[in-house]
Coordinates of C-alpha atoms in Angstrom, one line a residue:
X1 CA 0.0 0.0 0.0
X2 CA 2.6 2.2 1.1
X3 CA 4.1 1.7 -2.0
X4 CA 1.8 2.7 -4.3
X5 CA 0.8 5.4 -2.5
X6 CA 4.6 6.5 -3.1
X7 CA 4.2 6.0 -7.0
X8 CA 1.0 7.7 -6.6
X9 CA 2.8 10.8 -4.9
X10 CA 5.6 11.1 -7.3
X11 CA 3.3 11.0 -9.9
X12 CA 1.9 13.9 -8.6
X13 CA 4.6 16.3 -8.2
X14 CA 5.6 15.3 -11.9
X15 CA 2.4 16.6 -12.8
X16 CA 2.4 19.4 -10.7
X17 CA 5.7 20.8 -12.6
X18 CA 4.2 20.0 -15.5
X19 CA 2.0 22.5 -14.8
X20 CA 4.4 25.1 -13.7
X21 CA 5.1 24.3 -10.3
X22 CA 8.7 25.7 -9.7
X23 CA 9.3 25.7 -6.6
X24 CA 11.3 22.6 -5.3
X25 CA 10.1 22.7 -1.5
X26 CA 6.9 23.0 -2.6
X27 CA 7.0 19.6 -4.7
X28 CA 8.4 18.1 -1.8
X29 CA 5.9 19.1 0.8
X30 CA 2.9 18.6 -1.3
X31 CA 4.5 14.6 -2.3
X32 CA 5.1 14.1 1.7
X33 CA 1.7 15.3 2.9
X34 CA -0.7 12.4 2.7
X35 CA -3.4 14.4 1.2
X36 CA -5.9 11.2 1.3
X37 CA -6.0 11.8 5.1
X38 CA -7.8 15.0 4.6
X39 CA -10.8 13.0 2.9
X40 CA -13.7 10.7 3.4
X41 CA -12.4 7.1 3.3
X42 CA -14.4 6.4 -0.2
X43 CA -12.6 9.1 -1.8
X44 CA -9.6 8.5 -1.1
X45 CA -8.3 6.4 -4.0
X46 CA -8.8 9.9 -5.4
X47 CA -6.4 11.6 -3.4
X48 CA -3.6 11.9 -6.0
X49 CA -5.4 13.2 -8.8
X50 CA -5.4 16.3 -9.9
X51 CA -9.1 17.5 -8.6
X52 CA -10.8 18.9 -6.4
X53 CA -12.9 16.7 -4.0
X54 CA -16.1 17.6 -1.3
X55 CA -15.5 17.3 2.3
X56 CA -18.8 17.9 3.3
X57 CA -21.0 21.0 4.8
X58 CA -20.8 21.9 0.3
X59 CA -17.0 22.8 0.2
X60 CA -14.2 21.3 -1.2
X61 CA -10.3 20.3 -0.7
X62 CA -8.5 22.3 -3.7
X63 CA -7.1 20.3 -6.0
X64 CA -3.2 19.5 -5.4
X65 CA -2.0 22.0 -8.6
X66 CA -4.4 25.2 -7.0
X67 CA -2.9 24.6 -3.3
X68 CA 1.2 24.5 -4.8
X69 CA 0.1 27.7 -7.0
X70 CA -1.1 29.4 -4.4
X71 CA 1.8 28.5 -2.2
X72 CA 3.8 29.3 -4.0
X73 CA 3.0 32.9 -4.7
X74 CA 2.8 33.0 -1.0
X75 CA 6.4 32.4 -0.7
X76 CA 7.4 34.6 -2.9
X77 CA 8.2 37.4 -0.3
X78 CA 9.8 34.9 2.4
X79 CA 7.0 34.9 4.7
X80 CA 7.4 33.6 8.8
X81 CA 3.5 34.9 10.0
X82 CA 1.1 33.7 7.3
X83 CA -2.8 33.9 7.7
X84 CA -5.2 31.4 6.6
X85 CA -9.0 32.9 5.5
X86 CA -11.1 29.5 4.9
X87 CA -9.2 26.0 7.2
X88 CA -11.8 24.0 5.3
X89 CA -10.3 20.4 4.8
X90 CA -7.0 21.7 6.3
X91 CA -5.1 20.2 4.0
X92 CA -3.7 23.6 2.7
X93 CA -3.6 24.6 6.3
X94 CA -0.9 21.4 6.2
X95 CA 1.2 22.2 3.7
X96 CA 1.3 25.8 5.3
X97 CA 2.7 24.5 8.3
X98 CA 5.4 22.9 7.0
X99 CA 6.6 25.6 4.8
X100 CA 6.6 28.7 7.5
X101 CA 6.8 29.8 10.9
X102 CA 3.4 30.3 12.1
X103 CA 0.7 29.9 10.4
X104 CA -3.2 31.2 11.9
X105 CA -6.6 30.0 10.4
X106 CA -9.8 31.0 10.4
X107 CA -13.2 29.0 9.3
X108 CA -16.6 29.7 9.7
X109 CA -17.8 26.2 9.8
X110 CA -17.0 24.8 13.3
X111 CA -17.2 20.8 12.1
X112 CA -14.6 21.7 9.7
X113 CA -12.3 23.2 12.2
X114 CA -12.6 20.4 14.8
X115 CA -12.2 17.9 12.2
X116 CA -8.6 20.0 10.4
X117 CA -7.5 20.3 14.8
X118 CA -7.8 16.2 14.6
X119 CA -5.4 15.6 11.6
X120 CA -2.6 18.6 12.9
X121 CA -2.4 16.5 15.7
X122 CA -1.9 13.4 14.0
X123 CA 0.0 14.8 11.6
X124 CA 2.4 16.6 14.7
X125 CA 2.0 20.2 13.1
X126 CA 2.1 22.2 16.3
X127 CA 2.6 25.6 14.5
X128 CA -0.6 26.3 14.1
X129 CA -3.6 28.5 15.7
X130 CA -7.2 27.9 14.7
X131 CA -9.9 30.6 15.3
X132 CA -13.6 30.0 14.6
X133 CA -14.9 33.0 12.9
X134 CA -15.7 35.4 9.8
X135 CA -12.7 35.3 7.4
X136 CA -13.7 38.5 5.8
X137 CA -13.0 40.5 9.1
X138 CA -9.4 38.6 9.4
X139 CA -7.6 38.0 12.7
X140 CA -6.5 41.6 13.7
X141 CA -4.9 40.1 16.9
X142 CA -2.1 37.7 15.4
X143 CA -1.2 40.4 13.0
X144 CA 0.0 42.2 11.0
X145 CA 0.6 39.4 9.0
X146 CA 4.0 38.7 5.5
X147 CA 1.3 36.7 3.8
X148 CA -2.2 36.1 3.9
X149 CA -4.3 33.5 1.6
X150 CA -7.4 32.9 1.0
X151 CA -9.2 29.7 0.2
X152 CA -12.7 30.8 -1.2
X153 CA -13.7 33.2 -3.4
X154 CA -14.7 36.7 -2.5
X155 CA -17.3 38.8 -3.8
X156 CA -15.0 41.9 -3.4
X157 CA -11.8 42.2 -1.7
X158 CA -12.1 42.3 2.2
X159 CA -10.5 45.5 3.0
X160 CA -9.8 44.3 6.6
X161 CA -7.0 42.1 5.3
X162 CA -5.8 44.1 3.7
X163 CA -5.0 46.7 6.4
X164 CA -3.7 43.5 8.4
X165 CA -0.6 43.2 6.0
X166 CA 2.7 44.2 6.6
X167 CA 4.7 46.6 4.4
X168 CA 5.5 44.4 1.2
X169 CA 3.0 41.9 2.2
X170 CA 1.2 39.5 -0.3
X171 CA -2.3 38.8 -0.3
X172 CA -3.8 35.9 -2.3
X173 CA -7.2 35.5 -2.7
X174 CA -9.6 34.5 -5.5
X175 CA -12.0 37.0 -6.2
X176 CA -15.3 37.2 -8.3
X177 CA -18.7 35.1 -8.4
X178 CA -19.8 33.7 -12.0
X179 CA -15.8 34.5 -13.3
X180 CA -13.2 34.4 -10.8
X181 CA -10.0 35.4 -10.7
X182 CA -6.5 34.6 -8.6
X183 CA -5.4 37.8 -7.4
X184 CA -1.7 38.5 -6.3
X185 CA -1.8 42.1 -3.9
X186 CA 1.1 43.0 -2.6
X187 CA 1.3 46.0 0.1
X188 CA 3.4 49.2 -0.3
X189 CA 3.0 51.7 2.1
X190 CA -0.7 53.4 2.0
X191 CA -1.4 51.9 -1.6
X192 CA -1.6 48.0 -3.3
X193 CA -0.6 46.5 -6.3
X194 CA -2.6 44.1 -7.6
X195 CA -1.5 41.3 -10.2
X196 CA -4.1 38.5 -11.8
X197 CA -3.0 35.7 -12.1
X198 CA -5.0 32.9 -13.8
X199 CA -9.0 32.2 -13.8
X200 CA -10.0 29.7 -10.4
X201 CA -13.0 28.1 -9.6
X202 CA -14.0 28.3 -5.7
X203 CA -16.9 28.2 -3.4
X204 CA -17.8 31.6 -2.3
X205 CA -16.4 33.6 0.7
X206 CA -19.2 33.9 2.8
X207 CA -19.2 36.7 5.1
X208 CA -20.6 37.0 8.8
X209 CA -22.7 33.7 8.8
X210 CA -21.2 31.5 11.1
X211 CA -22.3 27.6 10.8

């Protein structure tokens, strides 16, 4: 088992670069994390492939070439403090963990957020704090933050995380609702820079409704 879960993995990173995937600690962390842990036992002879899958309460784990992208660009600037809008599986939460300092979540969906506590545990990712709330206000308090991503697609873009960024801080986040697009924002002072960076496919950001 263990060894075709090890072909399976490989596999996967050689997809994942050829896609674009660049960056070699990225490759790495995404083959080591056992991404089948983060779903329901009858889907996980789909955890290698290159989709996204549900994990209940109508969201989704990203598929494996979104979560590297997105990593990616979040490493760009070096981060050490990186905020998560939108645990969800935790999966991305996972490979987070593994790549900075410290890393803070936020989901509204409390099942979600006992169930991602659960697999850090097992998976022996300490670095991590969890908060139960509305992603579009942020978490103010563990600011300001190198890096913050976002996992669901907003309608606009929150201006609370934005203020939460440090000078030459990157913000990810898909935004838009029939068309979406990944957004690079990087902080400069007063003022942001924004970059798009390819069309996504999300669920929405929801904003205040807790569940």
């Amino acid at each position: 088992m263990r060894k075709a879960v090890t072909a399976a993995t490989t596999n996967l990173a050689r997809k994942l670069t050829e896609l674009g995937i660049q960056n070699p600690k990225v490759l790495q962390v995404v083959a080591n994390t056992p991404r089948e842990h983060f779903l329901d036992p009858a889907l996980a002879h789909k955890a290698y492939e290159n989709t996204a899958l549900p994990i209940g309460s109508g969201q989704t784990i990203s598929q494996p070439y979104i979560v590297a992208r997105m990593t990616e660009l979040i490493l760009s600037n070096n981060p050490q403090n990186v905020l998560e809008i939108g645990t969800g599986s935790g999966y991305q939460t996972a490979i987070l963990a593994q790549l900075v300092s410290k890393v803070s979540t936020v989901e509204r969906i409390k099942s979600l957020q006992v169930q991602a506590r659960q697999k850090m545990k097992w998976l022996d990712l300490h670095n991590i704090s969890f908060k139960y709330g509305d992603g579009w206000k942020g978490w103010a308090n563990k600011g300001p933050f190198d890096a913050i991503l976002v996992t669901a697609a907003a309608s606009t873009i929150p201006e609370s995380l934005l203020l939460q960024l440090v000078d030459g801080g990157n913000l990810v986040i898909p935004v838009g609702n029939e068309t979406q697009q990944l957004l690079q924002i990087t902080r400069s002072g007063n003022s942001y820079q924004s970059k798009t960076v390819e069309v996504v496919r999300f669920v929405p950001l929801v904003n205040g409704e807790l569940a």
